[in-house]
């Protein structure tokens, strides 16, 4: 438990009024990307709230890079990200598995042939 | 395992939503459920409640330790304690972000905390009376938290599990620095050893309480286990913590305040005494030593900080034209 305090019989189910809203105190939600070191991609690390990009960057530094996690940060408003629909995953990504010939392991190479 | 009643609930509802089959297939395959996936309303609500409480615990947990920043015995200890308290703030933020993916805003969670409608771990309703208490929080409280959080890295909800991985990495520093404080005290003067023993005396039982009621009295555990939110039972986690910690106390030369504590070679575990459940429920109900003060302090900090949030919004509005 620790983080699930036991439910008292009289505990009400809180009324979650703001369901679905993505804004906090009028601040935008930002996604944070970190480049671990030069030569690597920026990788998604998490999100945070900030009124603008400048403060988002500063907060990202404080929240996500306290232990030398990276050398560069990107912050992007979450609302600017267009994502694929999880429900479409089958139709979007399935054709890949039907084309195993795209992978090098599909092809047999004679043992005596080198450098292939 | 799910009890008979929750099993019936599941089978009745499964006929109603096509997403349920996929949800249950994900759970069965030990795959993570992500925010965009269909999930039962009960699963969503249980997670919001638990992750919000977890986030609030990290945030409120800054208070008992913050209490000692100005009185840390050396500059080095002060710097370490500040880094640790800063980590707790960061952990709260990771967790609020995870909860937000379930469709609740941070403002809403803060409001529910301030109104007493969402709780935080009862352990933070105990006071930090001496420097040894800072050692005990790191060693015992963070030790108990790690036991719990390592389990939660295998939680079925993706954002929560990922947050736990990050938190666990940082938390091991917390536990070690706590143990080191205790070790230093135990190697010190008679008075310092006494301080360490007094700290253990006060923090041992509340730390065991962190694992919650007995499995037999834990009404919502079955469902959480079935949903793979929770992977190990309260009693099993508590036993694991006792087995790990008692030898550490022995090493420090401290006495665990439990006359019934003894190694049971047949079970391969320590046997230990019964928790004072009256105290446990009193603190959950809001009557612990520090419940009122913790929330009053949290609310005051939130309202005192309002001008900073307003100023940041006004600055952003002026420079980017965004509505703050």
Coordinates of C-alpha atoms in Angstrom, one line a residue:
Chain A
X1 CA 0.0 0.0 0.0
X2 CA 2.1 2.9 1.2
X3 CA 0.8 5.0 -1.6
X4 CA -2.7 3.7 -1.4
X5 CA -4.0 4.9 2.0
X6 CA -6.6 2.4 3.1
X7 CA -10.1 3.5 2.2
X8 CA -12.3 4.5 5.1
X9 CA -15.9 3.4 5.0
X10 CA -17.0 7.0 5.0
X11 CA -14.6 8.1 2.2
X12 CA -16.5 9.6 -0.6
X13 CA -15.6 9.1 -4.3
X14 CA -14.3 12.5 -5.1
X15 CA -16.1 14.3 -7.9
X16 CA -13.5 14.6 -10.6
X17 CA -14.8 17.9 -12.0
X18 CA -12.1 18.8 -14.5
X19 CA -12.0 15.4 -16.3
X20 CA -10.4 15.7 -19.7
X21 CA -9.0 19.2 -19.3
X22 CA -5.3 19.4 -20.1
X23 CA -4.6 22.8 -18.7
X24 CA -3.4 23.8 -15.2
X25 CA -3.8 27.3 -13.9
X26 CA -3.9 28.4 -17.5
X27 CA -0.5 26.9 -18.1
X28 CA 0.3 24.7 -21.1
X29 CA 1.4 21.1 -20.8
X30 CA 4.9 20.6 -22.4
X31 CA 6.6 17.4 -23.4
X32 CA 10.3 17.2 -22.5
X33 CA 12.9 15.5 -24.7
X34 CA 16.5 15.0 -23.5
X35 CA 19.6 14.3 -25.6
X36 CA 21.7 12.0 -23.3
X37 CA 25.0 13.0 -25.0
X38 CA 26.2 14.3 -28.3
X39 CA 25.6 12.0 -31.2
X40 CA 22.4 10.5 -29.8
X41 CA 18.7 11.4 -30.4
X42 CA 16.6 13.5 -28.1
X43 CA 14.4 11.0 -26.3
X44 CA 11.1 11.7 -24.5
X45 CA 11.6 12.0 -20.8
X46 CA 8.2 13.2 -19.4
X47 CA 6.0 16.3 -19.2
X48 CA 5.5 19.4 -17.2
X49 CA 3.4 22.6 -16.9
X50 CA 4.7 26.0 -17.7
X51 CA 3.4 29.3 -19.0
X52 CA 6.0 29.6 -21.8
X53 CA 8.9 27.8 -23.4
X54 CA 11.5 29.6 -21.5
X55 CA 10.1 28.6 -18.1
X56 CA 9.4 25.1 -19.5
X57 CA 13.1 24.7 -20.3
X58 CA 14.2 25.9 -16.8
X59 CA 11.7 23.6 -15.1
X60 CA 12.7 20.7 -17.4
X61 CA 16.3 21.2 -16.3
X62 CA 15.3 21.1 -12.6
X63 CA 12.8 18.2 -12.9
X64 CA 14.5 15.9 -15.4
X65 CA 18.3 16.5 -15.4
X66 CA 19.4 16.6 -11.8
X67 CA 21.9 13.8 -12.4
X68 CA 23.6 14.6 -15.6
X69 CA 20.9 12.9 -17.7
X70 CA 21.7 15.1 -20.8
X71 CA 23.4 17.8 -22.8
X72 CA 20.4 19.2 -24.6
X73 CA 16.7 19.7 -24.0
X74 CA 13.7 20.2 -26.2
X75 CA 10.3 21.3 -24.9
X76 CA 7.2 21.0 -27.1
X77 CA 3.7 22.0 -26.2
X78 CA 1.8 18.7 -26.0
X79 CA -1.0 20.2 -28.0
X80 CA 1.4 20.5 -31.0
X81 CA 1.9 16.7 -31.1
X82 CA -0.2 14.8 -33.5
X83 CA -0.3 11.1 -32.6
X84 CA -1.5 7.9 -34.2
X85 CA -4.6 6.4 -32.8
X86 CA -3.9 3.2 -30.7
X87 CA -7.0 1.7 -32.2
X88 CA -5.5 2.0 -35.7
X89 CA -2.3 0.3 -34.7
X90 CA -3.1 -3.0 -36.4
X91 CA -3.8 -1.5 -39.8
X92 CA -1.0 1.1 -39.5
X93 CA 1.8 -1.2 -38.5
X94 CA 0.8 -4.7 -39.6
X95 CA 2.1 -4.6 -43.2
X96 CA 5.7 -4.6 -41.8
X97 CA 5.3 -8.1 -40.5
X98 CA 4.1 -9.3 -43.9
X99 CA 7.3 -8.2 -45.5
X100 CA 10.0 -10.2 -43.7
X101 CA 12.2 -9.8 -46.8
X102 CA 12.9 -6.2 -45.6
X103 CA 15.1 -7.8 -42.9
X104 CA 18.6 -9.0 -43.6
X105 CA 18.0 -12.2 -41.7
X106 CA 15.4 -13.2 -44.4
X107 CA 18.3 -14.1 -46.7
X108 CA 20.4 -17.3 -46.5
X109 CA 24.1 -16.7 -47.0
X110 CA 26.4 -19.6 -47.8
X111 CA 28.9 -20.2 -45.0
X112 CA 31.9 -19.8 -47.2
X113 CA 30.9 -16.4 -48.5
X114 CA 32.3 -13.5 -46.5
X115 CA 31.7 -9.8 -46.2
X116 CA 27.9 -10.1 -46.8
Chain B
X1 CA -6.7 -13.7 -6.7
X2 CA -10.0 -12.0 -7.3
X3 CA -12.6 -12.9 -4.8
X4 CA -15.9 -14.3 -5.9
X5 CA -17.7 -11.0 -6.0
X6 CA -15.2 -9.1 -8.1
X7 CA -15.0 -12.1 -10.5
X8 CA -18.7 -11.8 -11.0
X9 CA -18.4 -8.1 -11.6
X10 CA -15.7 -8.6 -14.2
X11 CA -17.6 -11.3 -16.1
X12 CA -20.8 -9.3 -16.2
X13 CA -19.1 -6.2 -17.5
X14 CA -16.9 -8.0 -20.0
X15 CA -20.0 -8.6 -22.1
X16 CA -20.6 -4.9 -22.3
X17 CA -17.5 -3.3 -23.9
X18 CA -15.4 -4.6 -26.8
X19 CA -12.3 -2.8 -25.3
X20 CA -12.4 -5.0 -22.3
X21 CA -11.2 -8.1 -24.1
X22 CA -8.2 -6.2 -25.3
X23 CA -7.6 -4.7 -21.8
X24 CA -7.7 -8.2 -20.2
X25 CA -5.4 -9.6 -23.0
X26 CA -2.9 -6.9 -22.2
X27 CA -3.0 -7.7 -18.5
X28 CA -2.7 -11.4 -19.2
X29 CA 0.3 -10.9 -21.5
X30 CA 2.1 -8.8 -18.9
X31 CA 2.0 -5.8 -21.3
X32 CA 1.4 -2.3 -20.1
X33 CA -1.9 -0.4 -20.4
X34 CA -1.3 3.0 -21.9
X35 CA -3.5 6.1 -21.4
X36 CA -5.0 5.9 -24.9
X37 CA -6.2 2.3 -24.3
X38 CA -9.7 1.5 -23.2
X39 CA -9.8 0.7 -19.5
X40 CA -12.5 0.0 -17.0
X41 CA -13.7 3.1 -15.1
X42 CA -12.8 1.4 -11.8
X43 CA -9.2 0.8 -13.0
X44 CA -8.9 4.5 -14.0
X45 CA -10.4 5.7 -10.7
X46 CA -8.2 3.4 -8.6
X47 CA -5.1 4.6 -10.4
X48 CA -6.0 8.3 -10.1
X49 CA -6.6 7.8 -6.4
X50 CA -3.4 5.8 -5.8
X51 CA -1.0 7.9 -8.0
X52 CA -2.4 11.2 -6.7
X53 CA -1.9 9.9 -3.1
X54 CA 1.6 8.9 -4.1
X55 CA 2.3 12.3 -5.6
X56 CA 0.9 14.1 -2.5
X57 CA 3.1 11.9 -0.3
X58 CA 6.2 13.0 -2.1
X59 CA 5.2 16.6 -1.8
X60 CA 4.0 16.5 1.9
X61 CA 7.1 14.4 2.6
X62 CA 9.3 17.4 2.0
X63 CA 7.9 19.0 5.3
X64 CA 9.4 16.7 8.0
X65 CA 12.8 16.8 6.3
X66 CA 12.6 20.4 5.3
X67 CA 12.2 21.0 9.1
X68 CA 15.9 20.1 9.5
X69 CA 17.6 21.8 6.6
X70 CA 18.5 24.9 8.6
X71 CA 19.7 22.7 11.5
X72 CA 21.7 20.0 9.7
X73 CA 24.9 19.4 11.6
X74 CA 27.3 20.2 8.8
X75 CA 27.3 22.1 5.5
X76 CA 27.7 18.8 3.6
X77 CA 24.7 17.2 5.4
X78 CA 22.7 20.4 4.6
X79 CA 23.6 20.1 0.9
X80 CA 22.7 16.4 0.8
X81 CA 19.4 17.1 2.6
X82 CA 18.5 19.9 0.2
X83 CA 19.2 17.6 -2.8
X84 CA 17.0 14.9 -1.3
X85 CA 14.1 17.3 -0.6
X86 CA 14.5 18.6 -4.2
X87 CA 14.3 15.0 -5.4
X88 CA 11.0 14.6 -3.5
X89 CA 9.6 17.6 -5.2
X90 CA 10.7 16.1 -8.6
X91 CA 9.1 12.7 -7.7
X92 CA 5.8 14.5 -6.9
X93 CA 6.0 16.1 -10.3
X94 CA 6.7 12.9 -12.2
X95 CA 3.7 11.3 -10.4
X96 CA 1.3 14.2 -11.0
X97 CA 2.2 13.9 -14.7
X98 CA 1.4 10.2 -14.7
X99 CA -1.9 10.8 -13.0
X100 CA -2.8 13.6 -15.5
X101 CA -2.6 11.0 -18.4
X102 CA -5.7 9.5 -16.8
X103 CA -7.7 12.7 -17.4
X104 CA -7.5 14.6 -14.1
X105 CA -5.7 18.0 -13.9
X106 CA -3.0 18.9 -11.4
X107 CA -5.1 21.8 -10.1
X108 CA -7.9 19.3 -9.3
X109 CA -5.5 17.0 -7.4
X110 CA -4.1 19.9 -5.4
X111 CA -7.6 21.1 -4.6
X112 CA -8.6 17.6 -3.4
X113 CA -5.5 17.4 -1.2
X114 CA -6.1 20.9 0.3
X115 CA -9.8 20.0 1.0
X116 CA -8.7 16.7 2.6
X117 CA -10.5 14.7 -0.1
X118 CA -7.3 13.0 -1.2
X119 CA -4.8 11.7 1.3
X120 CA -1.1 11.1 1.5
X121 CA 0.9 8.4 3.3
X122 CA 0.3 8.5 7.0
X123 CA 4.0 8.2 7.8
X124 CA 4.4 12.0 7.1
X125 CA 2.0 12.8 10.0
X126 CA 4.7 12.0 12.5
X127 CA 7.1 14.7 13.6
X128 CA 10.9 14.9 13.2
X129 CA 12.1 15.7 16.7
X130 CA 15.8 15.1 16.3
X131 CA 18.6 14.8 13.7
X132 CA 18.3 11.0 14.1
X133 CA 14.8 11.2 12.7
X134 CA 16.3 12.4 9.4
X135 CA 18.4 9.3 9.4
X136 CA 15.4 7.2 10.2
X137 CA 13.3 8.7 7.4
X138 CA 16.0 7.8 4.9
X139 CA 16.9 4.4 6.2
X140 CA 13.4 3.2 7.3
X141 CA 10.8 5.3 5.5
X142 CA 12.6 5.4 2.2
X143 CA 13.5 1.8 2.7
X144 CA 9.9 0.9 3.1
X145 CA 9.0 3.1 0.1
X146 CA 11.6 1.4 -2.1
X147 CA 10.2 -2.0 -1.2
X148 CA 6.9 -0.8 -2.4
X149 CA 8.1 1.1 -5.4
X150 CA 10.2 -1.7 -6.8
X151 CA 7.0 -3.7 -6.9
X152 CA 5.3 -0.8 -8.6
X153 CA 7.8 -0.8 -11.5
X154 CA 5.9 -3.9 -12.6
X155 CA 2.5 -2.1 -12.3
X156 CA 0.3 -2.7 -15.4
X157 CA -0.2 1.1 -16.1
X158 CA 2.7 2.3 -18.3
X159 CA 3.1 5.9 -17.1
X160 CA 3.1 4.9 -13.4
X161 CA 5.5 2.0 -14.0
X162 CA 7.9 4.2 -15.9
X163 CA 7.8 6.9 -13.3
X164 CA 8.7 4.3 -10.7
X165 CA 11.8 3.2 -12.6
X166 CA 13.1 6.8 -12.5
X167 CA 12.1 7.3 -8.9
X168 CA 13.6 4.0 -7.7
X169 CA 17.0 5.0 -9.2
X170 CA 17.0 8.2 -7.3
X171 CA 15.6 6.8 -4.1
X172 CA 18.5 4.4 -3.4
X173 CA 20.6 7.5 -2.6
X174 CA 18.0 8.6 -0.1
X175 CA 18.1 5.3 1.8
X176 CA 21.9 5.1 1.8
X177 CA 22.3 8.7 3.1
X178 CA 19.8 7.9 5.9
X179 CA 21.7 4.8 6.9
X180 CA 24.9 6.7 6.9
X181 CA 23.4 9.3 9.3
X182 CA 22.5 6.4 11.6
X183 CA 25.9 4.8 11.3
X184 CA 27.7 8.0 12.1
X185 CA 25.5 8.6 15.2
X186 CA 26.0 5.0 16.3
X187 CA 29.7 5.4 16.1
X188 CA 29.6 8.6 18.0
X189 CA 29.1 9.5 21.7
X190 CA 26.8 7.7 24.1
X191 CA 24.4 10.6 23.7
X192 CA 24.4 10.2 19.9
X193 CA 23.8 6.5 20.1
X194 CA 20.9 7.2 22.4
X195 CA 19.5 9.7 19.9
X196 CA 19.8 7.0 17.2
X197 CA 18.0 4.4 19.4
X198 CA 15.3 6.9 20.3
X199 CA 14.7 7.6 16.6
X200 CA 14.4 3.9 15.7
X201 CA 12.1 3.5 18.7
X202 CA 9.7 6.1 17.3
X203 CA 10.0 5.3 13.5
X204 CA 10.0 1.5 13.5
X205 CA 6.2 0.8 14.0
X206 CA 5.0 3.7 11.8
X207 CA 7.4 2.3 9.1
X208 CA 5.7 -1.1 9.3
X209 CA 2.3 0.6 9.2
X210 CA 3.3 2.0 5.8
X211 CA 2.5 -1.4 4.2
X212 CA -1.2 -1.0 5.2
X213 CA -3.7 -3.4 6.8
X214 CA -3.3 -7.1 6.9
X215 CA -4.1 -8.9 3.7
X216 CA -7.2 -10.3 5.4
X217 CA -8.5 -6.8 6.2
X218 CA -7.4 -5.1 3.0
X219 CA -10.7 -4.8 1.2
X220 CA -9.5 -3.4 -2.1
X221 CA -6.3 -5.4 -2.5
X222 CA -7.9 -8.3 -4.4
X223 CA -9.1 -6.1 -7.2
X224 CA -5.7 -4.2 -7.4
X225 CA -3.9 -7.5 -7.6
X226 CA -6.3 -8.7 -10.4
X227 CA -5.6 -5.5 -12.3
X228 CA -1.9 -5.9 -11.7
X229 CA -1.7 -2.5 -10.2
X230 CA -0.4 -4.1 -7.1
X231 CA 1.9 -7.2 -7.5
X232 CA 2.7 -8.3 -4.0
X233 CA 0.4 -8.3 -0.9
X234 CA 0.8 -5.9 2.1
X235 CA 1.9 -8.6 4.5
X236 CA 4.4 -10.1 2.1
X237 CA 6.0 -6.7 1.4
X238 CA 6.1 -6.0 5.2
X239 CA 7.8 -9.3 5.8
X240 CA 10.3 -8.5 3.1
X241 CA 11.1 -5.1 4.7
X242 CA 11.5 -6.6 8.2
X243 CA 13.8 -9.3 6.9
X244 CA 16.0 -6.7 5.1
X245 CA 16.1 -4.2 7.9
X246 CA 16.6 -6.2 11.1
X247 CA 20.1 -7.3 10.2
X248 CA 20.9 -3.6 9.4
X249 CA 19.7 -2.6 12.8
X250 CA 21.9 -5.4 14.3
X251 CA 24.9 -4.0 12.4
X252 CA 24.2 -0.6 13.9
X253 CA 24.0 -2.1 17.3
X254 CA 20.4 -0.8 17.8
X255 CA 17.5 -2.6 19.3
X256 CA 14.3 -2.9 17.3
X257 CA 11.5 -2.0 19.7
X258 CA 9.6 -5.3 19.4
X259 CA 10.0 -7.9 22.2
X260 CA 8.4 -10.5 19.9
X261 CA 10.9 -10.1 17.1
X262 CA 12.9 -13.2 16.5
X263 CA 14.3 -15.2 13.6
X264 CA 12.2 -18.2 12.7
X265 CA 14.4 -20.8 11.0
X266 CA 11.5 -22.9 9.9
X267 CA 9.8 -20.1 8.0
X268 CA 13.2 -18.5 7.0
X269 CA 11.8 -15.2 8.1
X270 CA 11.6 -13.0 11.2
X271 CA 8.5 -13.3 13.3
X272 CA 7.4 -9.9 14.6
X273 CA 4.7 -8.5 16.9
X274 CA 1.4 -7.0 16.1
X275 CA 1.0 -3.4 14.9
X276 CA -1.1 -1.0 17.0
X277 CA -4.0 -0.9 14.6
X278 CA -5.9 1.7 16.7
X279 CA -3.0 4.1 16.2
X280 CA -2.9 3.2 12.5
X281 CA -6.6 4.0 11.9
X282 CA -6.5 7.1 14.1
X283 CA -3.7 8.6 11.8
X284 CA -5.6 7.6 8.7
X285 CA -8.7 9.3 10.0
X286 CA -6.7 12.5 10.5
X287 CA -5.8 12.3 14.1
X288 CA -2.1 11.7 13.9
X289 CA 0.4 14.1 15.6
X290 CA 0.9 16.3 12.5
X291 CA -2.1 15.8 10.2
X292 CA -3.5 19.3 10.6
X293 CA -0.2 21.1 10.5
X294 CA 1.0 19.4 7.4
X295 CA -2.1 20.4 5.4
X296 CA -2.2 23.9 6.9
X297 CA 1.5 24.4 5.8
X298 CA 0.8 23.0 2.3
X299 CA -2.1 25.3 1.8
X300 CA -0.2 28.3 3.1
X301 CA 2.7 27.5 0.7
X302 CA 0.3 27.2 -2.2
X303 CA -1.5 30.5 -1.5
X304 CA 1.8 32.3 -0.6
X305 CA 3.2 31.2 -4.0
X306 CA 0.2 32.5 -6.0
X307 CA 2.0 35.7 -6.9
X308 CA 4.9 33.8 -8.5
X309 CA 2.5 31.8 -10.7
X310 CA 0.7 35.0 -11.7
X311 CA 3.9 36.8 -12.4
X312 CA 5.1 33.9 -14.6
X313 CA 1.9 33.9 -16.5
X314 CA 1.9 37.7 -17.0
X315 CA 5.5 37.5 -18.2
X316 CA 4.7 34.8 -20.7
X317 CA 1.7 36.6 -21.9
X318 CA 3.7 39.8 -22.5
X319 CA 6.5 37.9 -24.4
X320 CA 4.6 35.3 -26.4
X321 CA 1.1 36.7 -26.6
X322 CA -0.3 33.6 -24.9
X323 CA -3.2 34.0 -22.6
X324 CA -2.0 33.3 -19.1

